[in-house]
Backbone as JSON, one array per atom type, in Angstrom:
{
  "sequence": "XXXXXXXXXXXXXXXXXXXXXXXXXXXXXXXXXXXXXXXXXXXXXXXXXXXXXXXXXXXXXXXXXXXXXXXXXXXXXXXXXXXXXXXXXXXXXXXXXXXXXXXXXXXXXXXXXXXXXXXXXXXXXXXXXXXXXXXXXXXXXXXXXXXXXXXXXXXXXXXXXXXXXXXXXXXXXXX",
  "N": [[-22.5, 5.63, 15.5], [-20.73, 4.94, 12.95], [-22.84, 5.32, 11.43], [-22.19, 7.67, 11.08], [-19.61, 8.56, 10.36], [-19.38, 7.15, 7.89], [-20.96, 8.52, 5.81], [-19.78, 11.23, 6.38], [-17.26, 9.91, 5.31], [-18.33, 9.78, 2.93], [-18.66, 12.28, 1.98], [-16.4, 13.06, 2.23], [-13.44, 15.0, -0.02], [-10.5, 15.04, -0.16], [-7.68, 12.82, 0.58], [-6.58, 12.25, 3.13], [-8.36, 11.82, 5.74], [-9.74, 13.19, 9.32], [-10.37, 11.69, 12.6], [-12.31, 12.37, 15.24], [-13.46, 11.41, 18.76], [-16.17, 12.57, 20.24], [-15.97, 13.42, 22.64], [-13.39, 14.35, 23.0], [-10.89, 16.65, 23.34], [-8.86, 18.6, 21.32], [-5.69, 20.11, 20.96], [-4.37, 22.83, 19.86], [-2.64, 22.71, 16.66], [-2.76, 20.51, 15.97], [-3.96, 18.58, 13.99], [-1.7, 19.88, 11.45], [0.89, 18.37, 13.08], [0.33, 15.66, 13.28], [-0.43, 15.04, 10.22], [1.89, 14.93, 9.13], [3.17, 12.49, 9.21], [2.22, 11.28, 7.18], [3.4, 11.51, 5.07], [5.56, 9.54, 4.41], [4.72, 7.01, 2.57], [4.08, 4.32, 3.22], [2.69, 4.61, 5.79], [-0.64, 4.45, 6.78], [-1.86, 5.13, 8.52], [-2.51, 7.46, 11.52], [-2.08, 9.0, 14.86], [-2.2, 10.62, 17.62], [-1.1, 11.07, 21.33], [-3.64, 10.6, 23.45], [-4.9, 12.09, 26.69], [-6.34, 11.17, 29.72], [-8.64, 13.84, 31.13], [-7.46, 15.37, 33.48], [-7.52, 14.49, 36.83], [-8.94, 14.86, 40.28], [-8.85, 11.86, 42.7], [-8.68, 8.78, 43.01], [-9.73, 6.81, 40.89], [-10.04, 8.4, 38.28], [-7.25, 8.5, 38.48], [-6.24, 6.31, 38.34], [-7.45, 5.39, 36.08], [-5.89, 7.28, 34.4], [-2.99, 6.25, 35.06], [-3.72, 3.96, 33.28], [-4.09, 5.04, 30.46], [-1.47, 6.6, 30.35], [0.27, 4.23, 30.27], [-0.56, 2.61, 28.28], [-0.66, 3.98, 26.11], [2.27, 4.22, 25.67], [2.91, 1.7, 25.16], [2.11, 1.81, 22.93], [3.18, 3.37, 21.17], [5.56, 2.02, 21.13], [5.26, 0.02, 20.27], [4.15, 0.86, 17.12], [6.78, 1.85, 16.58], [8.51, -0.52, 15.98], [6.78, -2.29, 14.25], [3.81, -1.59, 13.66], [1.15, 0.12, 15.13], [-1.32, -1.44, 17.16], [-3.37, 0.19, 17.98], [-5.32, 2.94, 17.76], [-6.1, 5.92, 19.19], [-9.52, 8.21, 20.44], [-8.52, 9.96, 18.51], [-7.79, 10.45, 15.68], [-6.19, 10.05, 12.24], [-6.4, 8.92, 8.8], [-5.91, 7.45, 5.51], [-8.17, 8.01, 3.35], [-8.17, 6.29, 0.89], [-7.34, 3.92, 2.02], [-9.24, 3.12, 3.91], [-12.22, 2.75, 3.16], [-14.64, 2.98, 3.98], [-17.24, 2.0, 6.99], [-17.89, -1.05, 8.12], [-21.54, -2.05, 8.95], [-21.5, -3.07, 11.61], [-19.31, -2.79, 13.49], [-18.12, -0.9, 16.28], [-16.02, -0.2, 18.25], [-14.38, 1.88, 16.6], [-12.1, 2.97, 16.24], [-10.47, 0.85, 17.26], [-11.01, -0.88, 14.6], [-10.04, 0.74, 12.61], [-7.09, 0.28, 12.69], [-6.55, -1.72, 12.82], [-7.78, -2.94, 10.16], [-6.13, -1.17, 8.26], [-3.61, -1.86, 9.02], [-3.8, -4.67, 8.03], [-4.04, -4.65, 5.46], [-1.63, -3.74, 4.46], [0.2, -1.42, 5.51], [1.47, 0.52, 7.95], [0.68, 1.53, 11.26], [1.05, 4.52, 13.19], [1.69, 5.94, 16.23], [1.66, 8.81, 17.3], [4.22, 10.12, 19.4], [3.49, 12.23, 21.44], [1.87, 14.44, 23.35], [-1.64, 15.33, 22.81], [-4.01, 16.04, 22.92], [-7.05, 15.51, 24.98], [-9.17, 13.32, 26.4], [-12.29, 13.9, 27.91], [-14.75, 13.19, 29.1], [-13.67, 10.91, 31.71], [-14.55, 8.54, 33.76], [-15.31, 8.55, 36.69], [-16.09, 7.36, 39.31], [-15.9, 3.48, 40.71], [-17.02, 1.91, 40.02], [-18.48, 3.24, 37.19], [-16.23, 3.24, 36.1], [-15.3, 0.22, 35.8], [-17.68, -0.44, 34.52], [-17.44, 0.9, 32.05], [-14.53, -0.42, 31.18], [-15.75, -2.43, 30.96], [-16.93, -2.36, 28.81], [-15.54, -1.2, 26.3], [-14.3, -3.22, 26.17], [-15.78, -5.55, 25.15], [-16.78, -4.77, 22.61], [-13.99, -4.23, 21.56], [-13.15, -7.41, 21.57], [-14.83, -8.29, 19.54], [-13.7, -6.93, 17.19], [-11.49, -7.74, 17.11], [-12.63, -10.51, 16.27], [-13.73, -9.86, 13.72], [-11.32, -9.47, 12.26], [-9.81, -12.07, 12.26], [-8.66, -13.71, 10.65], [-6.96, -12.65, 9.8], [-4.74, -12.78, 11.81], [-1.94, -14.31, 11.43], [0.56, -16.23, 13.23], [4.04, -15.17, 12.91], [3.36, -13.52, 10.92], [4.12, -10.29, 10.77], [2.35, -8.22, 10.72], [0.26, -8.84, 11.87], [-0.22, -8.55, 14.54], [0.8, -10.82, 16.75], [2.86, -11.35, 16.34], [5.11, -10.61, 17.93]],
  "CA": [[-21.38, 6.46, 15.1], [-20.68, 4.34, 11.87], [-23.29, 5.93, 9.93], [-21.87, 9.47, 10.94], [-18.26, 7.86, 9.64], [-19.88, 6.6, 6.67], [-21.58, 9.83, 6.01], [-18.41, 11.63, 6.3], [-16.05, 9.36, 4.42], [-18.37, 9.69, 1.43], [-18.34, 13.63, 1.42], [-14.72, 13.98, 2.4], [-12.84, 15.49, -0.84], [-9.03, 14.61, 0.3], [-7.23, 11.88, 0.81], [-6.52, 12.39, 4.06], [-9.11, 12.06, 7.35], [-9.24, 13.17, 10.31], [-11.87, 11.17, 13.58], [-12.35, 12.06, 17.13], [-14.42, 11.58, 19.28], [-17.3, 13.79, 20.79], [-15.12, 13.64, 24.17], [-11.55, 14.55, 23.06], [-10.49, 18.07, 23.3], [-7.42, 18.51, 20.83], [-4.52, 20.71, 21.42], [-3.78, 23.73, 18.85], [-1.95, 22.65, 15.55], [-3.05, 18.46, 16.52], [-3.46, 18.11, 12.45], [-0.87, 19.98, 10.97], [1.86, 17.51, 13.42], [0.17, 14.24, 12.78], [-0.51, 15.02, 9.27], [2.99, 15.1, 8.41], [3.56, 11.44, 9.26], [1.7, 10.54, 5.76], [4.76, 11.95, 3.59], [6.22, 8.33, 4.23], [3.73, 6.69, 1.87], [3.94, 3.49, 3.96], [1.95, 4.87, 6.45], [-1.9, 4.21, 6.4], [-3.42, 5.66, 9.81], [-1.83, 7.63, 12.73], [-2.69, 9.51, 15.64], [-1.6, 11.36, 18.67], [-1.32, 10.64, 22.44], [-4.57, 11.44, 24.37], [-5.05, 11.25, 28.19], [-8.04, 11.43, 30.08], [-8.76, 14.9, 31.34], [-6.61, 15.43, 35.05], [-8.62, 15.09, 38.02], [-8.12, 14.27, 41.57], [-9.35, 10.54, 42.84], [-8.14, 6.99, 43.23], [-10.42, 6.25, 39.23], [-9.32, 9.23, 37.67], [-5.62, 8.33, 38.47], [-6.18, 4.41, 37.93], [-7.36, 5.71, 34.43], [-4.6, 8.4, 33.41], [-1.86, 5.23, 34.93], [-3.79, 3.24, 32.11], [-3.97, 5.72, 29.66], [0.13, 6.62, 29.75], [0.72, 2.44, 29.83], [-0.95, 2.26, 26.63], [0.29, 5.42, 25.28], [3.77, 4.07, 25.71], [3.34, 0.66, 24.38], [1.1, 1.79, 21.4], [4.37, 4.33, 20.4], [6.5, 1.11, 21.02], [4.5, -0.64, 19.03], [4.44, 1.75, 16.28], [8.67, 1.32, 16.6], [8.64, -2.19, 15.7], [6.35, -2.38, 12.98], [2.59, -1.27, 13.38], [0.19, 0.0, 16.1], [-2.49, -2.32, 17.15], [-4.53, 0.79, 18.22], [-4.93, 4.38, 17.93], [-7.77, 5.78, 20.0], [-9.72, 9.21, 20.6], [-8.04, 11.29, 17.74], [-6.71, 9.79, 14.68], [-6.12, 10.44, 10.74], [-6.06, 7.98, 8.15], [-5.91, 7.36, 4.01], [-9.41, 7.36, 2.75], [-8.31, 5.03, -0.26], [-6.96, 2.72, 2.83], [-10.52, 3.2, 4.51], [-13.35, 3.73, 2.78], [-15.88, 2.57, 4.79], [-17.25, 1.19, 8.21], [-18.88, -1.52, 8.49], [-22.42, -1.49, 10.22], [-21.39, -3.73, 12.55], [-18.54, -1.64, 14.3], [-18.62, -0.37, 17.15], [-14.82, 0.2, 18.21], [-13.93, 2.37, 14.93], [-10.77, 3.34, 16.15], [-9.43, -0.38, 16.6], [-11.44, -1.43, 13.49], [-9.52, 1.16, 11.5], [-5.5, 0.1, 13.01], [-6.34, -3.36, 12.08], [-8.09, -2.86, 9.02], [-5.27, -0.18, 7.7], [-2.57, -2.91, 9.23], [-4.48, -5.95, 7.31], [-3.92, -4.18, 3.8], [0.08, -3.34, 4.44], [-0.07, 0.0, 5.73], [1.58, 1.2, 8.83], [0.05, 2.08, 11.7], [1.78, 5.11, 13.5], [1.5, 6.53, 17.25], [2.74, 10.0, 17.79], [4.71, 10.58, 20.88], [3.28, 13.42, 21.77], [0.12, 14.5, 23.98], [-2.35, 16.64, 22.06], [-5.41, 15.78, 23.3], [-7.63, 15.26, 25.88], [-10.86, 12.8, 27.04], [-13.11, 15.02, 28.88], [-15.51, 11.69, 29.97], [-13.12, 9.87, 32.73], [-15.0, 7.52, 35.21], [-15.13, 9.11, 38.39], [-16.18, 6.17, 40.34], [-15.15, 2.54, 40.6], [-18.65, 0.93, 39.14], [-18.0, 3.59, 36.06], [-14.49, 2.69, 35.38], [-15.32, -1.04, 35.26], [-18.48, -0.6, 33.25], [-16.53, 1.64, 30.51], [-13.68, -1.02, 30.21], [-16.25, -4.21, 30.01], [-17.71, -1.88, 26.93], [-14.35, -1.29, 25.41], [-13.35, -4.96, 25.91], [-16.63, -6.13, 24.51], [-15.8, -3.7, 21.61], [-12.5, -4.7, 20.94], [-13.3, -8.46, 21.21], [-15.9, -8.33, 18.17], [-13.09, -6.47, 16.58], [-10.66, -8.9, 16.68], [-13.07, -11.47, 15.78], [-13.55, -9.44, 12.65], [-10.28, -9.68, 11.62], [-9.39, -13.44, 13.05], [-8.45, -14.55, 9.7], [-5.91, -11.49, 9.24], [-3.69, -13.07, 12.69], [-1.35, -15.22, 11.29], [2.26, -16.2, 13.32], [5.09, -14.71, 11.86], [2.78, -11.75, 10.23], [5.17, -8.79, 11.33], [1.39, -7.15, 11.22], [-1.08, -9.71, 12.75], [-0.04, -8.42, 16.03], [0.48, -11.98, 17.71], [4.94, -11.23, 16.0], [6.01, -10.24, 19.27]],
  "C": [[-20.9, 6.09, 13.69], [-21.1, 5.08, 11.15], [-23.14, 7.09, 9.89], [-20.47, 9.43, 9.73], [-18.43, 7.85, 8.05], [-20.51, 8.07, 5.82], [-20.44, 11.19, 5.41], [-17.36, 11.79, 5.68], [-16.91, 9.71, 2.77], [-18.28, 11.16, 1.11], [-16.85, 14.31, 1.47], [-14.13, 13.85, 0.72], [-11.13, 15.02, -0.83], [-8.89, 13.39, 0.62], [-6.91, 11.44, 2.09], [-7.5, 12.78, 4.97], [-9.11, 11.52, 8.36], [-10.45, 12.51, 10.85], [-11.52, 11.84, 14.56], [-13.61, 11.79, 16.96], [-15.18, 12.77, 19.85], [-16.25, 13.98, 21.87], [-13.54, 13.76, 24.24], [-11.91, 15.99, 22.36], [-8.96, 17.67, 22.75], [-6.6, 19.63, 21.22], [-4.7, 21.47, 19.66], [-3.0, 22.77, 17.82], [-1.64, 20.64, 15.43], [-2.79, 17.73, 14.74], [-2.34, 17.8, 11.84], [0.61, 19.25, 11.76], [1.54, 16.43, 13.14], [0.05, 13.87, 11.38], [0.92, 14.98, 8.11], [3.64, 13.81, 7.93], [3.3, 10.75, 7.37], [2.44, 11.05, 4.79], [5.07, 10.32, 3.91], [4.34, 7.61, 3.48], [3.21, 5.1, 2.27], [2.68, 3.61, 5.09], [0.38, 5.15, 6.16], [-2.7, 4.98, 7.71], [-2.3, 6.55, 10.7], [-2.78, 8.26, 13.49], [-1.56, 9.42, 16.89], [-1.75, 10.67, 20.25], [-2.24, 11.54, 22.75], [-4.61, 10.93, 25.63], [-6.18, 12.08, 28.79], [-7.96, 13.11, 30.88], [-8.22, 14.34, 33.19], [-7.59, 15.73, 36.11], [-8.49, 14.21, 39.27], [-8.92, 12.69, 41.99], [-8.38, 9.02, 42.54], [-8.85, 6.38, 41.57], [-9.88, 6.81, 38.91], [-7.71, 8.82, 37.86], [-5.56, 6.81, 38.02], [-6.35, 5.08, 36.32], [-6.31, 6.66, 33.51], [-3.54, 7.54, 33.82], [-2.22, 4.51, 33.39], [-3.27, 3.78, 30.74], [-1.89, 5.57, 29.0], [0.6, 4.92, 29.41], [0.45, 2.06, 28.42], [-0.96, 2.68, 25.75], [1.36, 4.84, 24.6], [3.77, 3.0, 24.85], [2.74, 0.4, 22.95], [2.36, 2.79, 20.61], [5.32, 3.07, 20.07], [6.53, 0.47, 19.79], [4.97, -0.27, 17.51], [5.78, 1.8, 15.37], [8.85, 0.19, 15.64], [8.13, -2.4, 14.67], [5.03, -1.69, 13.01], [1.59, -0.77, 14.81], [-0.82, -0.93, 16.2], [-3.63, -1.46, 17.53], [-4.42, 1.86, 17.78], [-6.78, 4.82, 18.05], [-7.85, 7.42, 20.46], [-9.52, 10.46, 19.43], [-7.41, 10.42, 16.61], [-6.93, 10.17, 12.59], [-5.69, 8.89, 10.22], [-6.25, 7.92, 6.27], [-6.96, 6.9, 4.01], [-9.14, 6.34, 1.72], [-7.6, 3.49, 0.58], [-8.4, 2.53, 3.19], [-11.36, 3.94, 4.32], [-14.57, 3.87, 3.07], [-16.35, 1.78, 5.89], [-18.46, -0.17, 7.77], [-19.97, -1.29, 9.03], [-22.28, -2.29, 11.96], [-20.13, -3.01, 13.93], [-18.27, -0.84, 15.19], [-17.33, 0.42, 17.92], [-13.91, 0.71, 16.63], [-12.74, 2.72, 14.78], [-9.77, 1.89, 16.13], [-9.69, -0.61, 15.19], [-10.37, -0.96, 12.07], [-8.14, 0.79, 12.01], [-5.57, -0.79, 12.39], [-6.77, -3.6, 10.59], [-6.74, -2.26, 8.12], [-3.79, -1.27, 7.74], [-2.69, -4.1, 8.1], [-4.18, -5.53, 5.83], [-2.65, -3.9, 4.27], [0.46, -2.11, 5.25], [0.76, 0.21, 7.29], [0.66, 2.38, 9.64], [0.25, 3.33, 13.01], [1.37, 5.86, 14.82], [2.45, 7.34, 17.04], [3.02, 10.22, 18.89], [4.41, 11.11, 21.3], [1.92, 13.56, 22.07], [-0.68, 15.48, 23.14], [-3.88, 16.59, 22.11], [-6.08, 15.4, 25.11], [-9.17, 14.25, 26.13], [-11.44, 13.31, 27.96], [-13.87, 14.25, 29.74], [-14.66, 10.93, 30.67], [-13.98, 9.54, 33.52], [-14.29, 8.26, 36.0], [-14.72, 7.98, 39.66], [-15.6, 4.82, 39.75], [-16.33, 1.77, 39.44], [-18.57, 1.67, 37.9], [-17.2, 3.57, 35.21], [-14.98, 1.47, 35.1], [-16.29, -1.26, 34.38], [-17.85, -0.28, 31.75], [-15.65, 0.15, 30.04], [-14.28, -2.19, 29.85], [-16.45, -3.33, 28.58], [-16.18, -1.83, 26.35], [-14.02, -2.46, 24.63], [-14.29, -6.0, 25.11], [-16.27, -6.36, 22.79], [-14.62, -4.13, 20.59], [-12.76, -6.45, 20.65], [-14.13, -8.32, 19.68], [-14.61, -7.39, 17.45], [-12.37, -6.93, 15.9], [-11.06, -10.28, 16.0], [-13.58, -11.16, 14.22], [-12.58, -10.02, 11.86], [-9.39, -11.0, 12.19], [-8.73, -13.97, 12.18], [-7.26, -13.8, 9.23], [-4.75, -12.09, 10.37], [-3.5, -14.33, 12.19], [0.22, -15.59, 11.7], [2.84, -16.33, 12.06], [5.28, -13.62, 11.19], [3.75, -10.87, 10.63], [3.57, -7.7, 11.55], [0.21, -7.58, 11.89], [-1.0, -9.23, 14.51], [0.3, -9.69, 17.35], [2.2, -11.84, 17.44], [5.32, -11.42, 16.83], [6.49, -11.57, 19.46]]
}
């Protein structure tokens, strides 16, 4: 996915771009509301609430509880000083991020923390405007997905290991 990113970032013209993923369905006018956030010139990345596509089951509901939990505390977040994520749908300042690594594999943390790590605010929008169409059905699919996430995200953080420093207001460890 990197070298689509990469690919991407070097033909985009504007200052402003947008990611999803293959598996998020956006909502009508998803841009023109998140795109507004970048008048405050502070702001380096945002993105919208997505939740997994609605469907009946004991996974499917374990995953749309997760989903809103991490919705909520990624807006909180946001509040306070910086997101530590923004996932499925997100916009950000090409002259904040101009390029992926090849190593990368979680592009949506890579870019909160990266965009955070240079000064930048990292901004959750309140608001649902999307959808993940791929939810785990079953139990053995749900737990495979979040080892990959968590894999993912570890090598992410170990990226940027040298960027968490107590006290940071953006290292994410403040709280």
């Amino acid at each position: 996915k990197v070298d689509a990113l990469n690919i991407g970032l070097a033909a985009a013209r504007h200052d402003i771009v947008m990611v999803t993923d293959a598996d998020t369905e956006l909502v009508p006018g998803v841009l023109k509301n998140v795109v507004r956030y970048f008048s405050d010139p502070c702001v380096g990345a945002a993105g919208p609430w997505i939740l997994p596509q609605s469907q009946e089951g004991l996974v499917p509901s374990m995953e749309m509880s997760f989903w809103i939990a991490n919705n909520k505390m990624r807006t909180l977040e946001s509040r306070i000083s910086s997101s530590s994520l923004i996932a499925g749908c997100y916009l950000f300042r090409r002259s904040v991020q101009r390029y992926y690594p090849p190593n990368v594999v979680a592009d949506d943390f890579y870019t909160a923390l990266n965009v955070s790590s240079k000064g930048y605010d990292v901004i959750y929008v309140p608001q649902v405007m999307g959808s993940e169409l791929r939810t785990p059905h079953d139990f053995r699919t749900w737990v495979s997905h979040k080892l990959r996430k968590g894999v993912a995200n570890l090598q992410t953080i170990f990226m940027f290991r040298k960027s968490f420093k107590a006290g940071n207001k953006r290292s994410f460890i403040y709280y």
